[in-house]
Short mmCIF file of C-alpha atoms and ligand atoms in Angstrom, two decimals:
data_model
loop_
_atom_site.label_atom_id
_atom_site.label_comp_id
_atom_site.label_asym_id
_atom_site.label_seq_id
_atom_site.Cartn_x
_atom_site.Cartn_y
_atom_site.Cartn_z
CA UNK V 12 -21.97 46.61 -96.26
CA UNK V 13 -21.94 49.90 -94.42
CA UNK V 14 -18.89 50.98 -92.43
CA UNK V 15 -18.66 49.58 -88.89
CA UNK V 16 -19.48 51.80 -85.91
CA UNK V 17 -17.23 51.80 -82.85
CA UNK V 18 -17.62 53.48 -79.47
CA UNK V 19 -14.52 54.23 -77.40
CA UNK V 20 -15.22 54.92 -73.72
CA UNK V 21 -12.99 57.36 -71.83
CA UNK V 22 -11.50 60.81 -72.21
CA UNK V 23 -7.72 60.87 -71.77
CA UNK V 24 -4.55 60.50 -73.81
CA UNK V 25 -4.94 56.71 -73.90
CA UNK V 26 -8.39 57.03 -75.42
CA UNK V 27 -7.13 59.58 -77.95
CA UNK V 28 -4.47 57.04 -79.02
CA UNK V 29 -7.13 54.29 -79.28
CA UNK V 30 -9.40 56.57 -81.32
CA UNK V 31 -6.45 57.45 -83.57
CA UNK V 32 -5.54 53.76 -84.13
CA UNK V 33 -9.16 52.81 -84.94
CA UNK V 34 -9.54 55.82 -87.21
CA UNK V 35 -6.55 54.59 -89.27
CA UNK V 36 -8.25 51.24 -89.91
CA UNK V 37 -8.73 50.20 -93.52
CA UNK V 38 -12.26 49.15 -92.54
CA UNK V 39 -13.07 52.86 -92.07
CA UNK V 40 -15.05 52.58 -88.85
CA UNK V 41 -17.14 55.52 -87.79
CA UNK V 42 -15.65 56.29 -84.37
CA UNK V 43 -17.61 57.71 -81.43
CA UNK V 44 -16.10 58.59 -78.05
CA UNK V 45 -17.86 59.00 -74.70
CA UNK V 46 -17.22 61.53 -73.35
CA UNK V 47 -13.87 62.17 -75.07
CA UNK V 48 -12.33 65.65 -75.10
CA UNK V 49 -12.28 68.43 -77.71
CA UNK V 50 -8.83 67.34 -78.96
CA UNK V 51 -10.39 64.16 -80.37
CA UNK V 52 -13.06 65.94 -82.40
CA UNK V 53 -11.32 65.73 -85.77
CA UNK V 54 -11.28 61.92 -85.49
CA UNK V 55 -14.36 60.98 -83.52
CA UNK V 56 -17.87 62.15 -82.79
CA UNK V 57 -18.27 62.90 -79.10
CA UNK V 58 -21.12 61.49 -77.05
CA UNK V 59 -21.84 63.55 -73.93
CA UNK V 60 -22.08 60.64 -71.46
CA UNK V 61 -19.66 60.00 -68.61
CA UNK V 62 -17.56 56.82 -68.85
CA UNK V 63 -19.08 55.36 -65.67
CA UNK V 64 -22.72 56.09 -66.48
CA UNK V 65 -23.49 52.48 -67.35
CA UNK V 66 -27.25 52.83 -67.89
CA UNK V 67 -26.95 55.85 -70.17
CA UNK V 68 -24.17 54.23 -72.23
CA UNK V 69 -26.11 51.00 -72.67
CA UNK V 70 -29.16 53.00 -73.81
CA UNK V 71 -27.08 55.06 -76.23
CA UNK V 72 -25.38 51.98 -77.72
CA UNK V 73 -28.76 50.32 -78.19
CA UNK V 74 -30.01 53.30 -80.15
CA UNK V 75 -26.97 53.74 -82.39
CA UNK V 76 -26.28 50.33 -83.97
CA UNK V 77 -22.79 50.05 -82.47
CA UNK V 78 -20.70 47.09 -83.66
CA UNK V 79 -17.91 47.29 -81.08
CA UNK V 80 -17.25 49.06 -77.78
CA UNK V 81 -13.67 49.59 -76.58
CA UNK V 82 -13.40 50.54 -72.91
CA UNK V 83 -10.34 52.65 -72.04
CA UNK V 84 -10.20 53.24 -68.26
CA UNK V 85 -10.61 50.91 -65.29
CA UNK V 86 -13.50 52.75 -63.60
CA UNK V 87 -16.20 51.73 -66.12
CA UNK V 88 -14.87 48.16 -65.99
CA UNK V 89 -15.31 48.20 -62.20
CA UNK V 90 -18.78 49.68 -62.67
CA UNK V 91 -19.78 46.66 -64.80
CA UNK V 92 -20.10 48.43 -68.16
CA UNK V 93 -18.76 45.43 -70.12
CA UNK V 94 -21.20 43.04 -68.40
CA UNK V 95 -24.16 45.32 -69.08
CA UNK V 96 -23.25 45.68 -72.77
CA UNK V 97 -22.66 41.94 -73.20
CA UNK V 98 -26.04 41.26 -71.64
CA UNK V 99 -27.32 43.26 -74.62
CA UNK V 100 -25.22 41.15 -77.06
CA UNK V 101 -22.82 44.02 -77.86
CA UNK V 102 -19.20 42.94 -78.55
CA UNK V 103 -16.89 44.64 -76.03
CA UNK V 104 -13.13 44.91 -75.70
CA UNK V 105 -12.80 45.05 -71.93
CA UNK V 106 -13.39 42.47 -69.21
CA UNK V 107 -16.47 42.24 -67.03
CA UNK V 108 -16.43 43.26 -63.39
CA UNK V 109 -15.13 39.87 -62.23
CA UNK V 110 -12.17 39.80 -64.66
CA UNK V 111 -11.39 43.44 -63.87
CA UNK V 112 -10.83 42.41 -60.23
CA UNK V 113 -7.30 41.57 -61.35
CA UNK V 114 -6.85 45.33 -61.26
CA UNK V 115 -9.53 46.49 -58.84
CA UNK V 116 -8.45 44.20 -55.98
CA UNK V 117 -4.77 43.65 -55.22
CA UNK V 118 -5.71 40.81 -52.86
CA UNK V 119 -7.73 39.04 -55.58
CA UNK V 120 -4.86 39.57 -58.05
CA UNK V 121 -2.29 38.07 -55.69
CA UNK V 122 -4.55 35.09 -55.03
CA UNK V 123 -4.95 34.51 -58.77
CA UNK V 124 -1.19 34.79 -59.38
CA UNK V 125 -0.71 32.25 -56.62
CA UNK V 126 -3.31 29.85 -58.04
CA UNK V 127 -1.74 30.14 -61.50
CA UNK V 128 1.74 29.53 -60.04
CA UNK V 129 3.11 32.83 -61.36
CA UNK V 130 6.33 34.40 -60.04
CA UNK V 131 5.37 37.36 -57.83
CA UNK V 132 6.67 39.12 -54.71
CA UNK V 133 6.02 37.36 -51.39
CA UNK V 134 3.11 39.04 -49.59
CA UNK V 135 0.75 39.06 -46.64
CA UNK V 136 -2.73 40.56 -46.35
CA UNK V 137 -3.63 42.88 -43.44
CA UNK V 138 -7.26 43.64 -42.61
CA UNK V 139 -6.65 46.09 -39.75
CA UNK V 140 -4.12 48.80 -38.96
CA UNK V 141 -2.80 46.84 -35.96
CA UNK V 142 -2.26 43.76 -38.09
CA UNK V 143 -0.50 45.82 -40.78
CA UNK V 144 1.78 47.44 -38.20
CA UNK V 145 2.77 44.05 -36.80
CA UNK V 146 3.66 42.84 -40.31
CA UNK V 147 5.71 45.94 -41.07
CA UNK V 148 7.55 45.76 -37.71
CA UNK V 149 9.48 42.65 -38.74
CA UNK V 150 9.55 43.14 -42.55
CA UNK V 151 12.85 43.82 -44.30
CA UNK V 152 13.18 47.37 -45.72
CA UNK V 153 12.20 48.77 -48.10
CA UNK V 154 8.72 47.32 -47.78
CA UNK V 155 5.89 47.77 -50.29
CA UNK V 156 2.36 48.60 -49.14
CA UNK V 157 -0.57 48.32 -51.53
CA UNK V 158 -4.13 49.42 -50.84
CA UNK V 159 -6.48 46.68 -52.00
CA UNK V 160 -8.81 48.79 -54.17
CA UNK V 161 -8.53 51.36 -56.96
CA UNK V 162 -6.74 54.53 -55.86
CA UNK V 163 -5.93 56.43 -59.08
CA UNK V 164 -2.21 55.71 -58.77
CA UNK V 165 -2.07 56.68 -55.07
CA UNK V 166 -2.45 53.22 -53.59
CA UNK V 167 1.17 52.00 -53.56
CA UNK V 168 3.93 53.11 -51.21
CA UNK V 169 7.49 51.82 -51.37
CA UNK V 170 8.55 52.65 -47.81
CA UNK V 171 12.26 52.95 -46.99
CA UNK V 172 11.61 53.43 -43.28
CA UNK V 173 9.13 51.97 -40.79
CA UNK V 174 7.91 55.52 -40.06
CA UNK V 175 6.97 56.00 -43.72
CA UNK V 176 5.16 52.65 -43.74
CA UNK V 177 3.43 53.57 -40.47
CA UNK V 178 2.26 56.89 -41.93
CA UNK V 179 0.65 55.13 -44.93
CA UNK V 180 -1.06 52.58 -42.67
CA UNK V 181 -2.34 55.37 -40.46
CA UNK V 182 -3.63 57.44 -43.39
CA UNK V 183 -5.28 54.58 -45.26
CA UNK V 184 -6.49 52.28 -42.50
CA UNK V 185 -7.18 54.65 -39.59
CA UNK V 186 -8.06 57.92 -41.31
CA UNK V 187 -9.71 56.43 -44.42
CA UNK V 188 -7.74 58.59 -46.89
CA UNK V 189 -8.53 56.20 -49.77
CA UNK V 190 -12.05 55.32 -48.62
CA UNK V 191 -12.98 51.64 -48.95
CA UNK V 192 -9.94 51.02 -51.18
CA UNK V 193 -7.57 51.35 -48.21
CA UNK V 194 -9.39 49.13 -45.70
CA UNK V 195 -7.40 46.06 -46.69
CA UNK V 196 -3.69 46.13 -47.41
CA UNK V 197 -1.15 43.95 -49.16
CA UNK V 198 2.26 44.06 -47.47
CA UNK V 199 4.77 42.96 -50.05
CA UNK V 200 8.43 42.17 -50.45
CA UNK V 201 10.42 44.83 -52.36
CA UNK V 202 11.89 43.54 -55.64
CA UNK V 203 14.84 45.40 -57.16
CA UNK V 204 15.18 45.37 -60.94
CA UNK V 205 14.07 47.06 -64.14
CA UNK V 206 10.38 47.67 -64.70
CA UNK V 207 8.65 46.97 -67.96
CA UNK V 208 5.11 46.38 -69.18
CA UNK V 209 3.83 43.81 -71.61
CA UNK V 210 0.33 44.30 -72.95
CA UNK V 211 -1.64 41.57 -74.63
CA UNK V 212 -5.00 41.63 -76.37
CA UNK V 213 -6.99 38.50 -75.61
CA UNK V 214 -10.28 36.79 -76.38
CA UNK V 215 -10.07 34.86 -73.10
CA UNK V 216 -8.04 32.02 -74.54
CA UNK V 217 -5.84 33.25 -77.37
CA UNK V 218 -3.80 36.43 -77.25
CA UNK V 219 -1.50 38.62 -79.30
CA UNK V 220 1.12 40.88 -77.76
CA UNK V 221 2.22 44.46 -78.26
CA UNK V 222 5.88 45.52 -78.09
CA UNK V 223 7.05 45.87 -74.47
CA UNK V 224 6.74 49.40 -73.09
CA UNK V 225 8.40 51.28 -70.31
CA UNK V 226 6.56 53.84 -68.22
CA UNK V 227 8.16 56.55 -66.07
CA UNK V 228 5.94 56.84 -63.02
CA UNK V 229 7.81 59.32 -60.82
CA UNK V 230 7.20 63.03 -61.31
CA UNK V 231 10.82 64.15 -61.43
CA UNK V 232 13.96 63.48 -63.45
CA UNK V 233 16.08 60.58 -62.22
CA UNK V 234 12.98 58.84 -60.82
CA UNK V 235 12.52 61.31 -57.97
CA UNK V 236 9.38 62.82 -56.46
CA UNK V 237 5.94 61.33 -56.02
CA UNK V 238 4.39 58.54 -58.07
CA UNK V 239 2.08 59.73 -60.84
CA UNK V 240 -0.15 58.05 -63.40
CA UNK V 241 2.88 58.15 -65.73
CA UNK V 242 5.04 61.03 -67.00
CA UNK V 243 6.08 59.41 -70.25
CA UNK V 244 6.81 56.11 -71.91
CA UNK V 245 8.74 54.44 -74.66
CA UNK V 246 8.37 51.33 -76.78
CA UNK V 247 9.89 48.94 -77.52
CA UNK V 248 11.45 48.92 -74.05
CA UNK V 249 15.21 48.25 -73.89
CA UNK V 250 14.40 44.97 -72.16
CA UNK V 251 13.06 42.39 -72.64
CA UNK V 252 14.02 41.60 -76.23
CA UNK V 253 11.10 40.47 -78.44
CA UNK V 254 11.67 36.71 -78.14
CA UNK V 255 12.01 36.99 -74.37
CA UNK V 256 8.87 39.14 -74.18
CA UNK V 257 6.97 36.40 -76.01
CA UNK V 258 8.33 33.74 -73.66
CA UNK V 259 7.37 35.82 -70.60
CA UNK V 260 3.87 36.38 -71.96
CA UNK V 261 3.44 32.64 -72.58
CA UNK V 262 4.66 31.81 -69.07
CA UNK V 263 2.27 34.30 -67.45
CA UNK V 264 -0.77 34.80 -69.68
CA UNK V 265 -1.61 31.18 -70.54
CA UNK V 266 -1.82 30.04 -66.88
CA UNK V 267 -3.59 33.24 -65.78
CA UNK V 268 -6.30 32.91 -68.45
CA UNK V 269 -6.68 29.22 -67.58
CA UNK V 270 -7.28 30.05 -63.91
CA UNK V 271 -9.80 32.75 -64.91
CA UNK V 272 -11.65 30.29 -67.17
CA UNK V 273 -11.69 27.69 -64.38
CA UNK V 274 -13.42 30.31 -62.25
CA UNK V 275 -16.00 30.87 -65.00
CA UNK V 276 -14.55 34.16 -66.30
CA UNK V 277 -14.07 34.70 -69.99
CA UNK V 278 -11.67 37.64 -70.19
CA UNK V 279 -11.99 39.62 -73.42
CA UNK V 280 -9.85 42.69 -73.43
CA UNK V 281 -6.38 43.91 -72.63
CA UNK V 282 -4.18 42.31 -70.00
CA UNK V 283 -1.46 44.66 -68.86
CA UNK V 284 1.39 42.81 -67.15
CA UNK V 285 3.44 45.09 -64.89
CA UNK V 286 6.78 43.30 -64.55
CA UNK V 287 9.96 43.67 -62.56
CA UNK V 288 12.89 42.06 -64.37
CA UNK V 289 15.00 40.85 -61.46
CA UNK V 290 18.25 38.90 -61.24
CA UNK V 291 16.11 35.84 -60.49
CA UNK V 292 13.92 36.34 -63.59
CA UNK V 293 10.75 38.29 -64.37
CA UNK V 294 8.29 38.82 -61.53
CA UNK V 295 4.70 39.93 -61.94
CA UNK V 296 4.08 43.11 -59.90
CA UNK V 297 0.56 43.84 -61.04
CA UNK V 298 -2.01 43.28 -63.74
CA UNK V 299 -4.16 46.05 -65.14
CA UNK V 300 -7.35 45.26 -67.00
CA UNK V 301 -6.88 47.87 -69.76
CA UNK V 302 -4.29 49.64 -71.90
CA UNK V 303 -1.76 51.59 -69.84
CA UNK V 304 -1.72 55.35 -70.03
CA UNK V 305 0.75 56.62 -71.33
CA UNK V 306 1.83 53.17 -72.62
CA UNK V 307 -1.02 53.17 -75.16
CA UNK V 308 0.37 56.44 -76.50
CA UNK V 309 3.60 54.70 -77.58
CA UNK V 310 2.42 51.20 -78.37
CA UNK V 311 -0.50 52.06 -80.66
CA UNK V 312 1.33 54.54 -82.93
CA UNK V 313 3.87 51.80 -83.74
CA UNK V 314 1.36 49.35 -85.15
CA UNK V 315 1.87 48.28 -88.72
CA UNK V 316 -1.28 46.17 -88.47
CA UNK V 317 -4.91 47.21 -88.34
CA UNK V 318 -6.16 47.36 -84.72
CA UNK V 319 -9.88 47.21 -85.59
CA UNK V 320 -10.14 43.58 -86.81
CA UNK V 321 -8.00 42.36 -83.89
CA UNK V 322 -10.07 44.25 -81.32
CA UNK V 323 -13.24 43.07 -82.97
CA UNK V 324 -12.10 39.42 -83.05
CA UNK V 325 -11.04 39.51 -79.38
CA UNK V 326 -14.35 41.08 -78.38
CA UNK V 327 -16.21 38.27 -80.17
CA UNK V 328 -14.06 35.51 -78.66
CA UNK V 329 -12.59 34.70 -82.06
CA UNK V 330 -8.92 35.62 -82.38
CA UNK V 331 -7.53 33.42 -85.17
CA UNK V 332 -5.81 30.31 -83.82
CA UNK V 333 -2.65 30.96 -85.83
CA UNK V 334 -2.22 34.36 -84.17
CA UNK V 335 -2.00 32.97 -80.63
CA UNK V 336 1.21 34.17 -78.96
CA UNK V 337 2.31 36.34 -81.90
CA UNK V 338 3.18 40.03 -81.98
CA UNK V 339 0.82 42.61 -83.36
CA UNK V 340 2.94 43.79 -86.31
CA UNK V 341 4.85 46.96 -85.46
CA UNK V 342 7.69 49.09 -86.80
CA UNK V 343 10.24 51.47 -85.33
CA UNK V 344 10.20 53.05 -81.88
CA UNK V 345 8.12 55.65 -80.08
CA UNK V 346 8.66 58.02 -77.17
CA UNK V 347 5.89 59.93 -75.38
CA UNK V 348 6.55 62.88 -73.09
CA UNK V 349 3.64 63.90 -70.87
CA UNK V 350 3.12 67.61 -70.23
CA UNK V 351 1.49 68.03 -66.84
CA UNK V 352 -0.12 70.97 -65.08
CA UNK V 353 1.33 72.71 -62.03
CA UNK V 354 0.17 70.90 -58.92
CA UNK V 355 0.03 67.45 -60.57
CA UNK V 356 -0.26 64.78 -59.17
CA UNK V 357 -1.87 66.43 -56.12
CA UNK V 358 -4.20 69.27 -57.12
CA UNK V 359 -3.51 70.29 -60.72
CA UNK V 360 -4.38 73.80 -61.86
CA UNK V 361 -7.02 73.96 -64.55
CA UNK V 362 -8.21 76.67 -66.93
CA UNK V 363 -4.65 77.70 -67.92
CA UNK V 364 -4.27 78.78 -71.55
CA UNK V 365 -2.13 76.42 -73.65
CA UNK V 366 -0.16 77.80 -76.59
CA UNK V 367 1.30 75.97 -79.55
CA UNK V 368 -1.13 73.07 -79.58
CA UNK V 369 -2.59 73.54 -83.03
CA UNK V 370 0.33 72.31 -85.10
CA UNK V 371 0.96 71.51 -87.89
CA UNK V 372 3.32 68.91 -86.47
CA UNK V 373 6.33 67.39 -88.22
CA UNK V 374 5.97 63.91 -89.72
CA UNK V 375 5.97 61.22 -87.03
CA UNK V 376 4.59 63.42 -84.24
CA UNK V 377 1.23 62.63 -82.62
CA UNK V 378 -0.08 64.93 -79.92
CA UNK V 379 -2.58 63.12 -77.73
CA UNK V 380 -4.95 65.33 -75.77
CA UNK V 381 -5.70 64.32 -72.19
CA UNK V 382 -6.64 67.13 -69.79
CA UNK V 383 -7.60 69.79 -72.31
CA UNK V 384 -10.65 71.87 -72.96
CA UNK V 385 -11.71 74.72 -75.21
CA UNK V 386 -12.44 78.26 -73.98
CA UNK V 387 -13.44 80.47 -76.87
CA UNK V 388 -10.65 80.21 -79.41
CA UNK V 389 -8.14 78.94 -76.82
CA UNK V 390 -7.09 75.56 -75.54
CA UNK V 391 -7.01 75.44 -71.73
CA UNK V 392 -5.88 72.83 -69.22
CA UNK V 393 -8.54 70.73 -67.51
CA UNK V 394 -6.61 67.95 -65.80
CA UNK V 395 -3.26 66.89 -64.37
CA UNK V 396 -1.82 65.20 -67.45
CA UNK V 397 -2.58 67.74 -70.16
CA UNK V 398 -1.12 66.30 -73.37
CA UNK V 399 1.16 63.47 -74.40
CA UNK V 400 3.62 64.36 -77.15
CA UNK V 401 4.60 61.19 -79.01
CA UNK V 402 7.29 60.87 -81.65
CA UNK V 403 7.70 57.81 -83.83
CA UNK V 404 10.96 57.09 -85.62
CA UNK V 405 13.33 54.34 -86.69
CA UNK V 406 15.20 54.23 -83.37
CA UNK V 407 14.43 55.11 -79.77
CA UNK V 408 17.13 57.78 -79.75
CA UNK V 409 15.72 59.53 -82.84
CA UNK V 410 12.22 59.31 -81.41
CA UNK V 411 13.43 60.78 -78.11
CA UNK V 412 15.06 63.77 -79.81
CA UNK V 413 12.03 64.36 -82.04
CA UNK V 414 9.64 64.16 -79.07
CA UNK V 415 11.61 66.79 -77.11
CA UNK V 416 11.80 69.05 -80.20
CA UNK V 417 8.03 68.92 -80.44
CA UNK V 418 7.59 69.47 -76.68
CA UNK V 419 9.38 72.82 -76.99
CA UNK V 420 6.57 74.13 -79.22
CA UNK V 421 3.96 73.83 -76.46
CA UNK V 422 3.76 76.27 -73.56
CA UNK V 423 1.50 76.93 -70.62
CA UNK V 424 2.02 78.51 -67.25
CA UNK V 425 3.18 75.88 -64.74
CA UNK V 426 3.90 73.23 -67.42
CA UNK V 427 6.02 70.40 -65.99
CA UNK V 428 7.58 67.46 -67.76
CA UNK V 429 10.50 65.07 -67.37
CA UNK V 430 13.67 65.59 -69.38
CA UNK V 431 14.83 61.98 -69.19
CA UNK V 432 12.03 59.93 -70.74
CA UNK V 433 13.44 56.91 -72.62
CA UNK V 434 16.87 57.27 -71.04
CA UNK V 435 18.38 54.45 -69.01
CA UNK V 436 17.43 54.27 -65.36
CA UNK V 437 19.79 55.99 -62.91
CA UNK V 438 22.44 53.64 -61.50
P1 AMP N 27 1.69 48.95 -58.95
O1 AMP N 27 0.49 49.85 -58.92
O2 AMP N 27 1.50 47.63 -58.28
O3 AMP N 27 2.33 48.87 -60.30
O4 AMP N 27 2.81 49.72 -58.11
C1 AMP N 27 3.23 51.01 -58.46
C2 AMP N 27 4.72 51.05 -58.55
O5 AMP N 27 5.31 50.66 -57.30
C3 AMP N 27 5.29 50.06 -59.55
O6 AMP N 27 5.27 50.58 -60.84
C4 AMP N 27 6.68 49.85 -59.01
O7 AMP N 27 7.53 50.90 -59.40
C5 AMP N 27 6.48 49.92 -57.53
N1 AMP N 27 6.33 48.57 -56.96
C6 AMP N 27 5.17 47.88 -56.77
N2 AMP N 27 5.40 46.68 -56.22
C7 AMP N 27 6.74 46.59 -56.05
C8 AMP N 27 7.61 45.58 -55.51
N3 AMP N 27 7.15 44.45 -55.00
N4 AMP N 27 8.93 45.84 -55.52
C9 AMP N 27 9.43 47.00 -56.00
N5 AMP N 27 8.66 47.99 -56.50
C10 AMP N 27 7.34 47.80 -56.53
N1 LIG N 28 0.96 53.85 -66.76
C1 LIG N 28 0.48 52.97 -65.80
C2 LIG N 28 -0.93 52.63 -65.89
O1 LIG N 28 -1.61 52.91 -66.86
O2 LIG N 28 -1.43 52.03 -64.95
#
């Protein structure tokens, strides 16, 4: 039989890590990426189609005998790419539009958590600015405000004062700063604790889990500054321990998938559980419908098991029964430090020459390209998160030191990164 052909959709560091994991498969898939970025070219053939151009992607897949499509970001899921491909009988790792609502609508997600009886922060839904202001007026502080729709990481505010909450309500609901995404709001109880993410790969009924990962969302050291898409990550996270992670996944994923199936949705893809580990037990903050970024950049390099057959089985609704609730085999620990451009997360500078990106890199280092482009012989920046430097080693501490050693080889004007990735949270 000829080698399988896989298309990865997306263009950031997460997709580079997915491409890398598929490329390592012993089934030797031929990997394509749409649209990808030049940093992925040694591993994958690029297809010049945007991730959200559903019609063009479906046409391309039809003409290229593709055996599996893996969708990286949330925007093509929201655009219905998985549904359109499935209508053409193409196996896809990624939920359809309805399943992706777990991520694309916070109100839908909360309703599903409620139906499934999952532990989550108490909340109310506001459909006008006046209603939201009334809710905030008598809410304990801090209070958490979440825009209903996708907002590229800008749709959540943890407000310590009523003024701050009022400013978000005004911007989103009166001035339309997030467009349609901000018209409806979830007003949510603040939960103190340690954050962690558990990712599972599911065929809609059975699932396998990846080691728990921890993201660092704030821009600055010590969890200061604005929220970003993620400035770095590590895996396995310090908590929960593996057996507890499994128990949490069972308690959350089985009921959630059951509620989705009851509603007629067969969810084939990644379920990303964003958790707060509180004194009263784990609480589900959010679900994403895809691999996290940068979480994928630490979880996938750790795998000691071939990703391709698992992804393929999940996409076909056929994960082996005996794998249900088990870990994807993994070894060691990984730390990823994101190098971001000046101006990130607001208006990042692009076109800045990057030095030191060509390697060779020491054993255990993977440099995942995110916002990079080529200009002549140079690498230049083309996005907010420019590269993710991941180190894999036997322990988290060794991986952390190796990652920062590698970071020091890369330079560009305005480069910003956190110095405390994989260190304990500030007291
Ligand atoms: P989300 O997009 O829902 O993950 O929210 C973004 C970030 O806001 C999370 O990673 C948490 O750090 C924080 N957050 C969201 N909801 C809560 C909550 N109920 N209590 C405390 N922090 C929260
Ligand atoms: N790192 C968080 C996310 O991918 O949503």
